[in-house]
Amino acid sequence: IVVLGLNRSHAKNALSKNLVKMMSKAVDALKSDKKVRTVVFRSEVPGIFCAGADLKERAKMHSSEVSSFVSRARATINELANLPVPTIAAIDGTALGGGLELALACDIRVAASSAKMGLVETKLAIIPGAGGTQRLPRTIGVSLAKELIFSARIVDGDEAKSIGLISHVVEQNEAGDAAYRRALALAREFLPQGPVAMRVAKLAINQGMEVDLVTGLAIEEACYAQTIPTKDRIEGLLAFKEKRPPRYKGE
């Protein structure tokens, strides 16, 4: 399990040029690391997940700089979404704008009931630019996504759970890391499974969601085929027969 912690405390983890560059580097390194099985995104700043784009930095940018920055942020968040292993966002505090877009790019979101989430860009006369207008409707449905974006509404963990924005909501603890602990428990549930299977399962689901069912089933068939020649598949059958836990190697 790899934990990526955001820690730009003086600016509420706002996405600056530098933070986006560092995130891009970190995600890039994870892409090719075969030892990585699950990635948990968290904040190390109490009460804040990520406040979105750094508006103080934004105010000093020329309009041409803004579009290239937003493109870079979008590309980085896309790279995160395309990581081959399961990703979990642990939202223990506020996740606004780009901060929520970052969480939406993860496979699973877990939040504290006290956490605040919203795509608030229309308040600033702009729109979500790092995937929010696409991933929010795919997550909670078109009508609700429009309502949240049009109103720039902020929801708490309980409401986020009830609309399907997050998978799990937990009461915050004294340490302020309840969502992170829940995310780790979830990540541990993923660990015993065959690594190749996990990667192709994610690929099959992600690609299948963008196409019709018939094409999706063909994608599933192609992904399944990748597991047949693996040593892990034979090990799984052997372990079952010998009534012992399997020892998967990702081969």
mmCIF file of C-alpha atoms in Angstrom:
data_model
loop_
_atom_site.group_PDB
_atom_site.id
_atom_site.type_symbol
_atom_site.label_atom_id
_atom_site.label_comp_id
_atom_site.label_asym_id
_atom_site.label_seq_id
_atom_site.Cartn_x
_atom_site.Cartn_y
_atom_site.Cartn_z
ATOM 1 C CA ILE A 1 0.000 0.000 0.000
ATOM 2 C CA VAL A 2 1.436 3.362 -1.020
ATOM 3 C CA VAL A 3 0.187 6.452 0.798
ATOM 4 C CA LEU A 4 0.465 9.817 -0.967
ATOM 5 C CA GLY A 5 0.056 12.618 1.562
ATOM 6 C CA LEU A 6 -0.640 16.235 0.589
ATOM 7 C CA ASN A 7 1.181 18.582 2.953
ATOM 8 C CA ARG A 8 1.081 22.246 1.979
ATOM 9 C CA SER A 9 -0.371 23.378 5.263
ATOM 10 C CA HIS A 10 0.124 27.143 4.937
ATOM 11 C CA ALA A 11 -2.100 27.138 1.827
ATOM 12 C CA LYS A 12 -4.711 24.505 2.763
ATOM 13 C CA ASN A 13 -3.116 22.086 0.261
ATOM 14 C CA ALA A 14 -4.149 24.404 -2.591
ATOM 15 C CA LEU A 15 -2.957 23.157 -5.974
ATOM 16 C CA SER A 16 -0.053 25.386 -6.962
ATOM 17 C CA LYS A 17 2.166 24.878 -10.023
ATOM 18 C CA ASN A 18 4.747 23.247 -7.790
ATOM 19 C CA LEU A 19 2.316 20.909 -6.030
ATOM 20 C CA VAL A 20 0.888 19.763 -9.375
ATOM 21 C CA LYS A 21 4.428 19.121 -10.649
ATOM 22 C CA MET A 22 5.273 17.079 -7.533
ATOM 23 C CA MET A 23 2.027 15.104 -7.786
ATOM 24 C CA SER A 24 2.710 14.362 -11.440
ATOM 25 C CA LYS A 25 6.180 13.049 -10.550
ATOM 26 C CA ALA A 26 4.820 10.862 -7.756
ATOM 27 C CA VAL A 27 2.049 9.397 -9.933
ATOM 28 C CA ASP A 28 4.558 8.789 -12.735
ATOM 29 C CA ALA A 29 6.808 6.806 -10.401
ATOM 30 C CA LEU A 30 3.864 4.665 -9.244
ATOM 31 C CA LYS A 31 2.788 3.838 -12.800
ATOM 32 C CA SER A 32 5.702 1.526 -13.480
ATOM 33 C CA ASP A 33 6.308 0.157 -9.963
ATOM 34 C CA LYS A 34 5.101 -3.449 -9.956
ATOM 35 C CA LYS A 35 5.336 -3.678 -6.147
ATOM 36 C CA VAL A 36 2.538 -1.119 -5.695
ATOM 37 C CA ARG A 37 -0.789 -2.818 -5.007
ATOM 38 C CA THR A 38 -3.063 0.011 -3.836
ATOM 39 C CA VAL A 39 -2.639 3.788 -3.538
ATOM 40 C CA VAL A 40 -4.277 5.846 -0.787
ATOM 41 C CA PHE A 41 -4.506 9.628 -1.243
ATOM 42 C CA ARG A 42 -4.733 11.584 1.993
ATOM 43 C CA SER A 43 -3.933 14.953 3.501
ATOM 44 C CA GLU A 44 -1.479 15.463 6.310
ATOM 45 C CA VAL A 45 -3.043 18.827 7.108
ATOM 46 C CA PRO A 46 -5.781 18.562 9.783
ATOM 47 C CA GLY A 47 -9.267 19.538 8.641
ATOM 48 C CA ILE A 48 -8.307 19.996 4.979
ATOM 49 C CA PHE A 49 -8.115 17.492 2.131
ATOM 50 C CA CYS A 50 -7.438 20.007 -0.635
ATOM 51 C CA ALA A 51 -8.934 23.465 -1.085
ATOM 52 C CA GLY A 52 -8.651 23.394 -4.888
ATOM 53 C CA ALA A 53 -6.529 25.649 -7.093
ATOM 54 C CA ASP A 54 -4.213 28.162 -5.469
ATOM 55 C CA LEU A 55 -6.198 31.358 -6.123
ATOM 56 C CA LYS A 56 -3.469 33.663 -4.807
ATOM 57 C CA GLU A 57 -1.086 32.243 -7.402
ATOM 58 C CA ARG A 58 -3.882 32.257 -10.008
ATOM 59 C CA ALA A 59 -4.516 35.977 -9.499
ATOM 60 C CA LYS A 60 -0.927 36.721 -10.587
ATOM 61 C CA MET A 61 -1.150 34.594 -13.734
ATOM 62 C CA HIS A 62 -1.679 35.928 -17.241
ATOM 63 C CA SER A 63 -4.755 34.389 -18.911
ATOM 64 C CA SER A 64 -2.544 32.292 -21.227
ATOM 65 C CA GLU A 65 -0.756 30.891 -18.158
ATOM 66 C CA VAL A 66 -4.088 29.938 -16.592
ATOM 67 C CA SER A 67 -5.088 27.648 -19.438
ATOM 68 C CA SER A 68 -1.704 25.898 -19.510
ATOM 69 C CA PHE A 69 -1.828 25.415 -15.721
ATOM 70 C CA VAL A 70 -5.367 23.987 -15.884
ATOM 71 C CA SER A 71 -4.244 21.663 -18.714
ATOM 72 C CA ARG A 72 -1.351 20.434 -16.567
ATOM 73 C CA ALA A 73 -3.614 19.874 -13.570
ATOM 74 C CA ARG A 74 -6.140 18.033 -15.761
ATOM 75 C CA ALA A 75 -3.389 15.833 -17.235
ATOM 76 C CA THR A 76 -2.025 14.996 -13.774
ATOM 77 C CA ILE A 77 -5.472 14.080 -12.460
ATOM 78 C CA ASN A 78 -6.028 11.940 -15.590
ATOM 79 C CA GLU A 79 -2.751 10.136 -14.919
ATOM 80 C CA LEU A 80 -3.967 9.436 -11.399
ATOM 81 C CA ALA A 81 -7.280 8.103 -12.774
ATOM 82 C CA ASN A 82 -5.350 5.851 -15.151
ATOM 83 C CA LEU A 83 -3.069 4.305 -12.519
ATOM 84 C CA PRO A 84 -3.313 0.543 -13.066
ATOM 85 C CA VAL A 85 -3.937 -0.275 -9.366
ATOM 86 C CA PRO A 86 -6.890 0.569 -7.096
ATOM 87 C CA THR A 87 -6.833 4.123 -5.697
ATOM 88 C CA ILE A 88 -8.671 5.372 -2.606
ATOM 89 C CA ALA A 89 -9.195 8.997 -1.575
ATOM 90 C CA ALA A 90 -9.349 9.491 2.204
ATOM 91 C CA ILE A 91 -11.231 12.756 2.755
ATOM 92 C CA ASP A 92 -10.814 13.808 6.390
ATOM 93 C CA GLY A 93 -11.438 17.509 5.755
ATOM 94 C CA THR A 94 -12.506 20.010 3.133
ATOM 95 C CA ALA A 95 -12.289 19.005 -0.549
ATOM 96 C CA LEU A 96 -13.327 21.841 -2.856
ATOM 97 C CA GLY A 97 -12.979 22.430 -6.601
ATOM 98 C CA GLY A 98 -9.792 20.781 -7.825
ATOM 99 C CA GLY A 99 -9.538 18.995 -4.470
ATOM 100 C CA LEU A 100 -12.806 17.168 -5.104
ATOM 101 C CA GLU A 101 -11.795 16.598 -8.746
ATOM 102 C CA LEU A 102 -8.673 14.857 -7.419
ATOM 103 C CA ALA A 103 -10.856 12.611 -5.224
ATOM 104 C CA LEU A 104 -13.263 11.934 -8.130
ATOM 105 C CA ALA A 105 -10.338 10.568 -10.151
ATOM 106 C CA CYS A 106 -9.772 7.892 -7.476
ATOM 107 C CA ASP A 107 -11.617 4.571 -7.724
ATOM 108 C CA ILE A 108 -13.139 4.856 -4.253
ATOM 109 C CA ARG A 109 -13.792 7.752 -1.892
ATOM 110 C CA VAL A 110 -14.065 7.517 1.896
ATOM 111 C CA ALA A 111 -14.897 10.590 3.994
ATOM 112 C CA ALA A 112 -15.446 11.710 7.566
ATOM 113 C CA SER A 113 -19.012 12.833 8.283
ATOM 114 C CA SER A 114 -17.631 16.286 9.119
ATOM 115 C CA ALA A 115 -15.777 16.644 5.773
ATOM 116 C CA LYS A 116 -17.017 19.266 3.324
ATOM 117 C CA MET A 117 -17.070 18.618 -0.443
ATOM 118 C CA GLY A 118 -18.149 20.614 -3.466
ATOM 119 C CA LEU A 119 -17.369 21.839 -6.961
ATOM 120 C CA VAL A 120 -17.580 25.572 -6.269
ATOM 121 C CA GLU A 121 -16.044 26.929 -9.487
ATOM 122 C CA THR A 122 -19.198 28.636 -10.827
ATOM 123 C CA LYS A 123 -18.953 30.989 -7.807
ATOM 124 C CA LEU A 124 -15.722 32.256 -9.416
ATOM 125 C CA ALA A 125 -17.338 32.560 -12.857
ATOM 126 C CA ILE A 126 -15.406 29.530 -14.147
ATOM 127 C CA ILE A 127 -16.210 25.813 -14.410
ATOM 128 C CA PRO A 128 -14.521 22.694 -13.028
ATOM 129 C CA GLY A 129 -11.547 22.193 -15.354
ATOM 130 C CA ALA A 130 -9.828 19.040 -14.106
ATOM 131 C CA GLY A 131 -12.498 16.494 -14.938
ATOM 132 C CA GLY A 132 -15.296 17.610 -12.607
ATOM 133 C CA THR A 133 -17.959 18.182 -15.270
ATOM 134 C CA GLN A 134 -17.302 14.662 -16.577
ATOM 135 C CA ARG A 135 -16.554 12.554 -13.498
ATOM 136 C CA LEU A 136 -19.227 13.983 -11.165
ATOM 137 C CA PRO A 137 -22.173 13.074 -13.462
ATOM 138 C CA ARG A 138 -20.614 9.661 -14.091
ATOM 139 C CA THR A 139 -20.470 9.180 -10.312
ATOM 140 C CA ILE A 140 -23.777 10.593 -9.001
ATOM 141 C CA GLY A 141 -25.903 10.963 -12.150
ATOM 142 C CA VAL A 142 -26.442 13.861 -14.531
ATOM 143 C CA SER A 143 -29.266 15.745 -12.814
ATOM 144 C CA LEU A 144 -27.691 15.830 -9.346
ATOM 145 C CA ALA A 145 -24.288 16.726 -10.765
ATOM 146 C CA LYS A 146 -25.823 19.690 -12.605
ATOM 147 C CA GLU A 147 -27.550 20.821 -9.418
ATOM 148 C CA LEU A 148 -24.333 20.692 -7.389
ATOM 149 C CA ILE A 149 -22.275 22.476 -10.054
ATOM 150 C CA PHE A 150 -24.942 25.108 -10.827
ATOM 151 C CA SER A 151 -25.439 25.911 -7.126
ATOM 152 C CA ALA A 152 -21.746 25.518 -6.125
ATOM 153 C CA ARG A 153 -23.211 23.676 -3.136
ATOM 154 C CA ILE A 154 -21.003 22.164 -0.448
ATOM 155 C CA VAL A 155 -22.139 18.862 1.083
ATOM 156 C CA ASP A 156 -20.952 17.063 4.226
ATOM 157 C CA GLY A 157 -19.922 13.408 4.504
ATOM 158 C CA ASP A 158 -23.409 12.115 5.308
ATOM 159 C CA GLU A 159 -25.028 13.887 2.368
ATOM 160 C CA ALA A 160 -22.134 12.843 0.097
ATOM 161 C CA LYS A 161 -22.809 9.224 1.076
ATOM 162 C CA SER A 162 -26.544 9.523 0.490
ATOM 163 C CA ILE A 163 -26.040 10.841 -3.083
ATOM 164 C CA GLY A 164 -23.371 8.251 -3.901
ATOM 165 C CA LEU A 165 -20.457 10.698 -4.099
ATOM 166 C CA ILE A 166 -18.517 8.602 -1.570
ATOM 167 C CA SER A 167 -18.641 4.885 -0.720
ATOM 168 C CA HIS A 168 -18.122 5.079 3.045
ATOM 169 C CA VAL A 169 -18.718 7.723 5.692
ATOM 170 C CA VAL A 170 -17.133 7.512 9.158
ATOM 171 C CA GLU A 171 -17.420 9.571 12.336
ATOM 172 C CA GLN A 172 -14.322 11.754 12.758
ATOM 173 C CA ASN A 173 -11.972 10.739 15.583
ATOM 174 C CA GLU A 174 -9.815 12.864 17.899
ATOM 175 C CA ALA A 175 -6.747 12.427 15.715
ATOM 176 C CA GLY A 176 -8.735 13.679 12.713
ATOM 177 C CA ASP A 177 -7.772 10.723 10.514
ATOM 178 C CA ALA A 178 -10.880 8.484 10.614
ATOM 179 C CA ALA A 179 -11.318 8.436 6.813
ATOM 180 C CA TYR A 180 -7.637 7.591 6.357
ATOM 181 C CA ARG A 181 -7.925 4.653 8.778
ATOM 182 C CA ARG A 182 -11.032 3.406 6.963
ATOM 183 C CA ALA A 183 -9.220 3.753 3.614
ATOM 184 C CA LEU A 184 -6.295 1.697 4.944
ATOM 185 C CA ALA A 185 -8.658 -1.027 6.181
ATOM 186 C CA LEU A 186 -10.211 -1.101 2.700
ATOM 187 C CA ALA A 187 -6.783 -1.224 1.034
ATOM 188 C CA ARG A 188 -5.881 -4.213 3.224
ATOM 189 C CA GLU A 189 -8.949 -6.028 1.879
ATOM 190 C CA PHE A 190 -7.511 -5.633 -1.624
ATOM 191 C CA LEU A 191 -4.012 -6.905 -0.790
ATOM 192 C CA PRO A 192 -4.547 -10.703 -0.744
ATOM 193 C CA GLN A 193 -5.958 -10.750 -4.308
ATOM 194 C CA GLY A 194 -3.950 -11.635 -7.418
ATOM 195 C CA PRO A 195 -2.080 -8.487 -8.588
ATOM 196 C CA VAL A 196 -2.518 -9.166 -12.329
ATOM 197 C CA ALA A 197 -6.228 -9.827 -11.796
ATOM 198 C CA MET A 198 -6.620 -6.545 -9.908
ATOM 199 C CA ARG A 199 -5.021 -4.573 -12.720
ATOM 200 C CA VAL A 200 -7.066 -6.146 -15.512
ATOM 201 C CA ALA A 201 -10.290 -5.956 -13.478
ATOM 202 C CA LYS A 202 -9.794 -2.199 -13.128
ATOM 203 C CA LEU A 203 -9.005 -1.897 -16.842
ATOM 204 C CA ALA A 204 -12.098 -3.914 -17.806
ATOM 205 C CA ILE A 205 -14.387 -1.783 -15.619
ATOM 206 C CA ASN A 206 -12.879 1.563 -16.666
ATOM 207 C CA GLN A 207 -12.919 0.849 -20.392
ATOM 208 C CA GLY A 208 -16.275 -0.940 -20.261
ATOM 209 C CA MET A 209 -18.004 2.041 -18.633
ATOM 210 C CA GLU A 210 -17.321 4.169 -21.718
ATOM 211 C CA VAL A 211 -18.883 1.786 -24.280
ATOM 212 C CA ASP A 212 -22.083 -0.196 -24.986
ATOM 213 C CA LEU A 213 -22.622 -3.542 -23.216
ATOM 214 C CA VAL A 214 -21.708 -5.758 -26.189
ATOM 215 C CA THR A 215 -18.355 -3.962 -26.616
ATOM 216 C CA GLY A 216 -17.895 -4.014 -22.839
ATOM 217 C CA LEU A 217 -18.317 -7.787 -22.726
ATOM 218 C CA ALA A 218 -15.693 -8.129 -25.471
ATOM 219 C CA ILE A 219 -13.344 -5.977 -23.352
ATOM 220 C CA GLU A 220 -14.006 -8.263 -20.372
ATOM 221 C CA GLU A 221 -13.200 -11.318 -22.498
ATOM 222 C CA ALA A 222 -9.906 -9.773 -23.655
ATOM 223 C CA CYS A 223 -9.002 -8.835 -20.069
ATOM 224 C CA TYR A 224 -9.895 -12.289 -18.750
ATOM 225 C CA ALA A 225 -7.611 -13.802 -21.402
ATOM 226 C CA GLN A 226 -4.666 -11.946 -19.841
ATOM 227 C CA THR A 227 -5.104 -13.874 -16.570
ATOM 228 C CA ILE A 228 -5.211 -17.382 -18.113
ATOM 229 C CA PRO A 229 -1.474 -17.848 -18.828
ATOM 230 C CA THR A 230 -0.352 -16.450 -15.415
ATOM 231 C CA LYS A 231 1.493 -18.440 -12.729
ATOM 232 C CA ASP A 232 -0.785 -16.772 -10.168
ATOM 233 C CA ARG A 233 -3.881 -18.441 -11.672
ATOM 234 C CA ILE A 234 -2.283 -21.891 -11.230
ATOM 235 C CA GLU A 235 -1.174 -20.939 -7.694
ATOM 236 C CA GLY A 236 -4.768 -19.896 -6.852
ATOM 237 C CA LEU A 237 -6.126 -23.300 -7.921
ATOM 238 C CA LEU A 238 -3.351 -25.123 -6.074
ATOM 239 C CA ALA A 239 -3.903 -23.126 -2.870
ATOM 240 C CA PHE A 240 -7.638 -23.862 -3.053
ATOM 241 C CA LYS A 241 -6.943 -27.585 -3.466
ATOM 242 C CA GLU A 242 -4.383 -27.593 -0.626
ATOM 243 C CA LYS A 243 -6.669 -25.491 1.628
ATOM 244 C CA ARG A 244 -4.018 -22.804 2.234
ATOM 245 C CA PRO A 245 -3.753 -19.062 1.484
ATOM 246 C CA PRO A 246 -2.349 -18.392 -2.020
ATOM 247 C CA ARG A 247 1.086 -16.796 -2.415
ATOM 248 C CA TYR A 248 0.719 -14.547 -5.435
ATOM 249 C CA LYS A 249 3.760 -13.004 -7.119
ATOM 250 C CA GLY A 250 2.108 -10.909 -9.813
ATOM 251 C CA GLU A 251 3.314 -13.257 -12.562
#
